[in-house]
Amino acid sequence: MKTLDTKAYLDTICEIANSGQEVSTVVSGGSMLPFLASGRDYVYLKKTETSPKKGDIVLFIRKDGSYILHRIRFIRKDGYYMIGDRQICTEGPITLSQIVAVAVKVKRKGKLITPKSFVWKFYRYIWLHTVKLRPLMFKIRSIF
């Protein structure tokens, strides 16, 4: 097995996406649960041709250089505000220049999911509005 530096790997993913090609990578980290699971699911990224919209899943670069895959919670004049599906805190503003690519589809539990699917729409429109309820929801889930 060959080991790659994470930053170098993601730099390459971004290069491919910025060239206009679609590129996939395995999800790493738990911030996008329950929609996307680390090590199990894949995200297919592409350079965005239009301005990203509320609910889009985007790959962006923080000012410290780390790559993050989160959903756009809302957009204001000063930038984009992001949140992971498992998080309760919003991060931002993120500038358009920090956004590297947008997810065009995912492979979840081995099945391709597109933005037109019910599951995608649920997380984009319904789950995104549960931020204030998430702590209670996670607590109830942990009981069961």
CSV table of C-alpha atoms in Angstrom, one decimal, residues 52 77 84 108:
chain,number,residue,atom,x,y,z
A,52,PRO,CA,-22.6,27.9,-5.5
A,77,LYS,CA,-22.6,39.9,1.1
A,84,GLY,CA,-21.2,20.0,8.2
A,108,ARG,CA,-23.4,6.6,-0.6
